[in-house]
Each structure stands twice: as C-alpha cells, then as structure tokens.
Amino acid sequence: MGFQRTKFFSFFLIFFLVVLLMMMIQIPLSGKEIINLPQIEQNDNDLISAIISRKAERQFSGEPIPMEDLAKVLWAGCGIKRTQVDSISHATRTIPSAMGIYPIGVYVFSLRVNDLSPGIYLYLPEKHALQEISGEDVTETLSKITNQRVVQNASLVFVIAFHLEKSSRMNEKFAYLEAGEVVQNISLMAVDCGLGSYVIGSYRPDRIIEVLNQENIEPIVLMAVGKPLP
Ligand SMILES: Cc1cc2nc3c(=O)[nH]c(=O)nc-3n(C[C@H](O)[C@H](O)[C@H](O)COP(=O)(O)O)c2cc1C
C-alpha cells in the first residue's frame, strides 16, 4: 500500500515538473508553438507615444484650450484629409467608412475654447467649420445630460451621433463601429495636443436630442476633452 502511494506521488511529481518545464520554455500544452512578437519600445514615434499615453482623463484643470487644438481633434475625428475622391475606396477622410457613407456627426459643447463662445455647434467636415446650434448655458445643460460633475471642468464635450437619415443606405451596426473610430482618433490627437479625454457612456439621450433640437440623430457616446490637472 505504502509502495503504491510513493509510486503515485513520484508519477505526479514528474508530471508536474514536466508541465512546469514546458510552461517555462513556452511549449503550449496543445503542442502548437507560441511565437513571441518583438517588444513595443517607447521611442520618438509619435503614434506609439500617443497610444501609450492615452488613458481616461477625468481630472481637468479648467483652463481654456486654443481653437487650433479643437480644430485638430475634430479633424482627426472625422475630418477631410483629401478632397479628391478615390473612386475605389472613397478615401477622403481620416477614418474609414462603409461605402463612404460617413454616418457619424460630431456635435461640440464648447465650455472653454479661446475665441469660441460657449455654446453648441456641429462640426462640418466638408467645410472644416462649425455650424452654431445654440448659445445657451452649456455647463448647466451638460450637468443635466450627463449627471457627471467632472465634465464641468472640461474645455469641451463632444457628442458622437449617428445621423439616422443615412441609416437606410447602410448596415446600422457599422455606425457604432465608425463612432469607435472617431473616438479613438480624437483621444489620440488630444494626447498629441497635450490634452486629456474620456468617454462618457452614461448620459440621457432624450435630453441630448432635445438640447440639440435634432430629431433624426441617435447619440452614441460623449467625450470630454480638456487640459489635465498637472
Ligand atoms: C463606451 C464607453 C463608455 C464609457 N463610459 C464612461 C462613463 O460614463 N464614465 C466614466 O467615467 N468613464 C467611462 N468610460 C471610460 C472607461 O471607464 C475607461 O476607458 C476604462 O476604465 C479603461 O481605462 P483607460 O481608458 O484609462 O484605458 C467609458 C468608456 C467607453 C469605451
């Protein structure tokens, strides 16, 4: 009986050691090889640095930001990079879009932007301009929409919205995908401008539709952008 138990424990120990060895030299138990990829090194590459530095920044200093920074983040989000339409890919913008429909619109709640009155605006990518929608007190409006006090220290808040008049021409799920592209481009460009941002999924869509006075939109997500606290 004692001999049987010793044999069992020896077998178990050897098995355990073999598995440990395989894990140490990274042979997967399925027998398929694992190929290690080259490590990502932080260097002077702006994109790698921006990706590493991006994080949800919720502590804003409350300082105004230059209009140039607003222009850069909006352009990165869904701006026009080329006016000549490529007949194959429709590649005119900073983000890809299914069939070149570009169903996403970006509304700007300006709180503290130099040379731009507080208010609500729509970004017009084709003109690289802002269309004024309302000059009402955005701070008050935002606290009703988001229930998050920290946004009041942001310099601006974007509403990333699906323009529903474009929905009949496309698979609707692509609109959500494209909203994600806009969010990512804005957050990376914000880092490049020395700004912080965070995504806000918790908001009142009915209030946004009311404030923007637009029936034919579906708000997808909000983003607060501003100077981070030092
Ligand atoms: C769709 C979406 C909705 C989010 N909603 C909120 C939100 O309402 N409030 C908030 O403080 N953070 C929100 N976040 C931010 C996440 O909490 C944050 O991205 C996550 O913790 C990962 O941290 P990181 O962005 O710093 O990598 C949201 C993020 C996403 C992608």
Short mmCIF file of C-alpha atoms and ligand atoms in Angstrom, two decimals:
data_model
loop_
_atom_site.label_atom_id
_atom_site.label_comp_id
_atom_site.label_asym_id
_atom_site.label_seq_id
_atom_site.Cartn_x
_atom_site.Cartn_y
_atom_site.Cartn_z
CA MET A 1 0.00 0.00 0.00
CA GLY A 2 2.85 2.39 1.04
CA PHE A 3 4.78 1.45 -2.13
CA GLN A 4 1.68 2.22 -4.29
CA ARG A 5 1.30 5.66 -2.69
CA THR A 6 5.01 6.51 -3.19
CA LYS A 7 4.72 5.44 -6.86
CA PHE A 8 1.64 7.64 -7.31
CA PHE A 9 3.34 10.69 -5.77
CA SER A 10 6.53 10.13 -7.82
CA PHE A 11 4.45 9.96 -11.00
CA PHE A 12 2.53 13.09 -10.02
CA LEU A 13 5.76 14.97 -9.19
CA ILE A 14 7.38 14.05 -12.52
CA PHE A 15 4.22 15.06 -14.40
CA PHE A 16 4.12 18.37 -12.53
CA LEU A 17 7.80 19.07 -13.26
CA VAL A 18 7.39 18.28 -16.98
CA VAL A 19 4.37 20.66 -17.24
CA LEU A 20 6.31 23.35 -15.37
CA LEU A 21 9.28 22.93 -17.70
CA MET A 22 7.03 23.16 -20.77
CA MET A 23 5.50 26.34 -19.42
CA MET A 24 8.93 27.80 -18.69
CA ILE A 25 10.20 27.17 -22.19
CA GLN A 26 6.78 28.20 -23.53
CA ILE A 27 5.71 24.99 -25.24
CA PRO A 28 1.91 25.18 -25.14
CA LEU A 29 0.09 22.12 -23.85
CA SER A 30 -1.79 21.84 -27.15
CA GLY A 31 1.58 21.22 -28.84
CA LYS A 32 1.29 24.33 -31.06
CA GLU A 33 4.23 26.71 -30.98
CA ILE A 34 3.95 30.21 -29.43
CA ILE A 35 5.78 32.85 -31.43
CA ASN A 36 6.88 35.82 -29.36
CA LEU A 37 6.48 39.16 -31.13
CA PRO A 38 9.08 41.93 -30.96
CA GLN A 39 8.54 44.09 -27.83
CA ILE A 40 6.99 47.52 -28.36
CA GLU A 41 9.55 50.09 -27.38
CA GLN A 42 8.59 53.63 -26.48
CA ASN A 43 10.67 55.90 -28.66
CA ASP A 44 10.24 59.12 -30.59
CA ASN A 45 7.48 57.62 -32.70
CA ASP A 46 4.56 59.96 -32.03
CA LEU A 47 1.90 57.31 -32.56
CA ILE A 48 3.42 54.79 -30.16
CA SER A 49 3.83 57.51 -27.52
CA ALA A 50 0.25 58.71 -28.00
CA ILE A 51 -1.15 55.18 -27.73
CA ILE A 52 0.84 54.56 -24.55
CA SER A 53 -0.09 57.92 -23.00
CA ARG A 54 -3.82 57.71 -23.79
CA LYS A 55 -5.95 56.98 -20.76
CA ALA A 56 -9.32 58.04 -19.42
CA GLU A 57 -8.51 61.53 -18.07
CA ARG A 58 -11.25 62.79 -15.77
CA GLN A 59 -9.34 65.49 -13.85
CA PHE A 60 -9.31 68.71 -15.85
CA SER A 61 -7.65 71.97 -14.84
CA GLY A 62 -10.47 74.14 -16.17
CA GLU A 63 -8.08 76.12 -18.41
CA PRO A 64 -9.24 77.21 -21.86
CA ILE A 65 -7.73 75.47 -24.87
CA PRO A 66 -6.68 77.08 -28.16
CA MET A 67 -9.06 76.91 -31.11
CA GLU A 68 -6.23 75.18 -33.04
CA ASP A 69 -6.45 72.21 -30.68
CA LEU A 70 -10.21 71.98 -31.17
CA ALA A 71 -9.63 72.06 -34.93
CA LYS A 72 -7.03 69.29 -34.69
CA VAL A 73 -9.11 66.89 -32.61
CA LEU A 74 -12.19 67.42 -34.78
CA TRP A 75 -10.18 66.93 -37.95
CA ALA A 76 -8.64 63.74 -36.55
CA GLY A 77 -12.09 62.51 -35.53
CA CYS A 78 -13.78 62.72 -38.92
CA GLY A 79 -12.15 65.46 -40.98
CA ILE A 80 -11.29 65.54 -44.67
CA LYS A 81 -7.71 64.66 -45.49
CA ARG A 82 -8.06 64.74 -49.26
CA THR A 83 -10.65 66.49 -51.40
CA GLN A 84 -10.03 64.31 -54.45
CA VAL A 85 -12.35 61.30 -54.18
CA ASP A 86 -10.63 57.99 -54.79
CA SER A 87 -13.15 56.13 -56.99
CA ILE A 88 -12.28 52.75 -55.48
CA SER A 89 -12.03 53.43 -51.77
CA HIS A 90 -13.79 56.81 -51.35
CA ALA A 91 -10.83 57.58 -49.10
CA THR A 92 -11.35 61.22 -48.31
CA ARG A 93 -11.48 61.24 -44.52
CA THR A 94 -9.30 60.43 -41.54
CA ILE A 95 -11.47 57.39 -40.73
CA PRO A 96 -12.72 54.51 -42.84
CA SER A 97 -16.46 54.31 -43.55
CA ALA A 98 -18.54 51.54 -45.08
CA MET A 99 -19.32 52.56 -48.68
CA GLY A 100 -18.02 56.05 -47.86
CA ILE A 101 -21.37 56.99 -46.25
CA TYR A 102 -19.87 58.58 -43.11
CA PRO A 103 -22.94 58.32 -40.87
CA ILE A 104 -21.32 59.87 -37.78
CA GLY A 105 -21.67 63.52 -36.86
CA VAL A 106 -19.76 65.31 -34.10
CA TYR A 107 -21.51 67.98 -32.03
CA VAL A 108 -19.36 70.28 -29.89
CA PHE A 109 -20.35 71.64 -26.48
CA SER A 110 -17.84 74.43 -26.08
CA LEU A 111 -17.12 75.36 -22.46
CA ARG A 112 -13.65 76.91 -22.55
CA VAL A 113 -12.16 77.38 -26.00
CA ASN A 114 -10.25 80.57 -26.85
CA ASP A 115 -12.01 82.65 -29.49
CA LEU A 116 -15.12 80.47 -29.44
CA SER A 117 -18.21 81.48 -27.47
CA PRO A 118 -19.59 78.87 -25.10
CA GLY A 119 -22.41 77.10 -26.89
CA ILE A 120 -23.31 74.12 -29.03
CA TYR A 121 -22.00 73.57 -32.54
CA LEU A 122 -21.98 70.92 -35.27
CA TYR A 123 -18.69 70.11 -36.99
CA LEU A 124 -18.97 70.35 -40.79
CA PRO A 125 -16.12 68.18 -42.14
CA GLU A 126 -16.52 69.33 -45.75
CA LYS A 127 -16.02 72.96 -44.75
CA HIS A 128 -13.80 72.22 -41.72
CA ALA A 129 -16.05 74.66 -39.88
CA LEU A 130 -18.53 74.84 -37.02
CA GLN A 131 -22.23 75.43 -37.50
CA GLU A 132 -23.69 77.19 -34.47
CA ILE A 133 -26.69 75.43 -32.99
CA SER A 134 -27.30 77.22 -29.73
CA GLY A 135 -25.65 79.75 -27.44
CA GLU A 136 -27.33 78.51 -24.26
CA ASP A 137 -25.52 77.83 -20.97
CA VAL A 138 -23.78 74.56 -21.78
CA THR A 139 -22.46 73.95 -18.26
CA GLU A 140 -25.97 73.71 -16.90
CA THR A 141 -27.11 71.64 -19.87
CA LEU A 142 -24.22 69.21 -19.56
CA SER A 143 -24.85 68.53 -15.91
CA LYS A 144 -28.45 67.64 -16.78
CA ILE A 145 -27.38 65.40 -19.64
CA THR A 146 -24.53 63.50 -18.00
CA ASN A 147 -25.02 63.70 -14.26
CA GLN A 148 -21.20 63.82 -14.03
CA ARG A 149 -19.79 66.90 -12.36
CA VAL A 150 -16.25 66.49 -13.68
CA VAL A 151 -17.34 67.40 -17.20
CA GLN A 152 -17.86 70.94 -15.98
CA ASN A 153 -14.07 71.40 -15.78
CA ALA A 154 -13.54 70.09 -19.29
CA SER A 155 -12.88 72.52 -22.13
CA LEU A 156 -15.36 70.85 -24.39
CA VAL A 157 -17.62 67.86 -24.68
CA PHE A 158 -18.30 66.08 -27.94
CA VAL A 159 -21.50 64.22 -28.77
CA ILE A 160 -20.75 61.48 -31.27
CA ALA A 161 -24.05 60.83 -33.01
CA PHE A 162 -25.48 58.61 -35.74
CA HIS A 163 -27.21 60.70 -38.43
CA LEU A 164 -30.22 58.48 -38.98
CA GLU A 165 -31.06 59.83 -42.42
CA LYS A 166 -28.06 57.78 -43.58
CA SER A 167 -29.28 54.55 -41.95
CA SER A 168 -31.33 53.31 -44.93
CA ARG A 169 -28.19 53.10 -47.07
CA MET A 170 -26.10 51.08 -44.67
CA ASN A 171 -25.82 48.25 -42.19
CA GLU A 172 -26.58 50.07 -38.95
CA LYS A 173 -24.01 48.21 -36.90
CA PHE A 174 -21.30 49.89 -38.95
CA ALA A 175 -22.35 53.25 -37.48
CA TYR A 176 -21.35 52.06 -33.99
CA LEU A 177 -18.07 50.77 -35.33
CA GLU A 178 -17.37 54.10 -37.00
CA ALA A 179 -18.24 56.00 -33.82
CA GLY A 180 -15.46 54.00 -32.18
CA GLU A 181 -13.01 55.10 -34.88
CA VAL A 182 -13.94 58.74 -34.26
CA VAL A 183 -13.49 58.34 -30.50
CA GLN A 184 -10.07 56.71 -30.89
CA ASN A 185 -8.77 59.30 -33.33
CA ILE A 186 -9.98 62.14 -31.09
CA SER A 187 -8.40 60.62 -28.00
CA LEU A 188 -5.03 60.09 -29.72
CA MET A 189 -4.96 63.57 -31.23
CA ALA A 190 -5.93 65.00 -27.82
CA VAL A 191 -2.82 63.35 -26.34
CA ASP A 192 -0.74 64.82 -29.16
CA CYS A 193 -2.09 68.29 -28.24
CA GLY A 194 -1.21 67.77 -24.57
CA LEU A 195 -4.89 67.30 -23.70
CA GLY A 196 -6.76 64.54 -21.90
CA SER A 197 -10.10 62.97 -22.71
CA TYR A 198 -12.53 60.37 -21.52
CA VAL A 199 -15.54 58.63 -23.00
CA ILE A 200 -18.92 59.07 -21.35
CA GLY A 201 -21.43 56.29 -21.94
CA SER A 202 -23.68 57.32 -19.10
CA TYR A 203 -25.95 60.14 -20.33
CA ARG A 204 -29.58 60.96 -21.16
CA PRO A 205 -30.04 60.52 -24.94
CA ASP A 206 -33.53 62.09 -24.81
CA ARG A 207 -32.07 65.25 -23.25
CA ILE A 208 -29.36 65.44 -25.92
CA ILE A 209 -31.91 65.15 -28.73
CA GLU A 210 -33.94 67.87 -27.03
CA VAL A 211 -30.97 70.21 -26.47
CA LEU A 212 -29.61 69.73 -29.97
CA ASN A 213 -33.12 70.11 -31.34
CA GLN A 214 -32.41 67.31 -33.82
CA GLU A 215 -35.00 64.55 -34.18
CA ASN A 216 -33.07 62.47 -36.65
CA ILE A 217 -30.00 61.56 -34.63
CA GLU A 218 -29.06 58.76 -32.29
CA PRO A 219 -26.43 59.88 -29.77
CA ILE A 220 -23.90 57.04 -29.38
CA VAL A 221 -21.33 58.33 -26.93
CA LEU A 222 -19.95 61.54 -25.41
CA MET A 223 -16.33 62.60 -24.92
CA ALA A 224 -14.99 65.20 -22.52
CA VAL A 225 -11.72 66.88 -23.53
CA GLY A 226 -9.59 69.34 -21.61
CA LYS A 227 -6.23 70.23 -20.09
CA PRO A 228 -5.36 67.58 -17.50
CA LEU A 229 -4.55 68.68 -13.96
CA PRO A 230 -0.75 68.81 -13.58
C1 LIG B 1 -18.25 53.07 -24.42
C2 LIG B 1 -17.56 53.61 -23.19
C3 LIG B 1 -18.30 54.23 -22.21
C4 LIG B 1 -17.67 54.77 -21.08
N1 LIG B 1 -18.43 55.45 -20.17
C5 LIG B 1 -17.82 56.06 -19.12
C6 LIG B 1 -18.59 56.87 -18.21
O1 LIG B 1 -19.81 57.04 -18.34
N2 LIG B 1 -17.94 57.46 -17.16
C7 LIG B 1 -16.58 57.32 -16.99
O2 LIG B 1 -16.06 57.88 -16.02
N3 LIG B 1 -15.83 56.57 -17.84
C8 LIG B 1 -16.42 55.95 -18.91
N4 LIG B 1 -15.67 55.23 -19.82
C9 LIG B 1 -14.20 55.16 -19.65
C10 LIG B 1 -13.76 53.79 -19.16
O3 LIG B 1 -14.10 53.65 -17.79
C11 LIG B 1 -12.24 53.65 -19.35
O4 LIG B 1 -11.95 53.79 -20.71
C12 LIG B 1 -11.75 52.30 -18.85
O5 LIG B 1 -11.76 52.28 -17.44
C13 LIG B 1 -10.34 51.95 -19.31
O6 LIG B 1 -9.42 52.91 -18.85
P1 LIG B 1 -8.49 53.73 -19.87
O7 LIG B 1 -9.42 54.43 -20.87
O8 LIG B 1 -7.75 54.71 -18.99
O9 LIG B 1 -7.59 52.75 -20.56
C14 LIG B 1 -16.27 54.67 -20.93
C15 LIG B 1 -15.53 54.01 -21.93
C16 LIG B 1 -16.14 53.51 -23.05
C17 LIG B 1 -15.31 52.86 -24.13
#
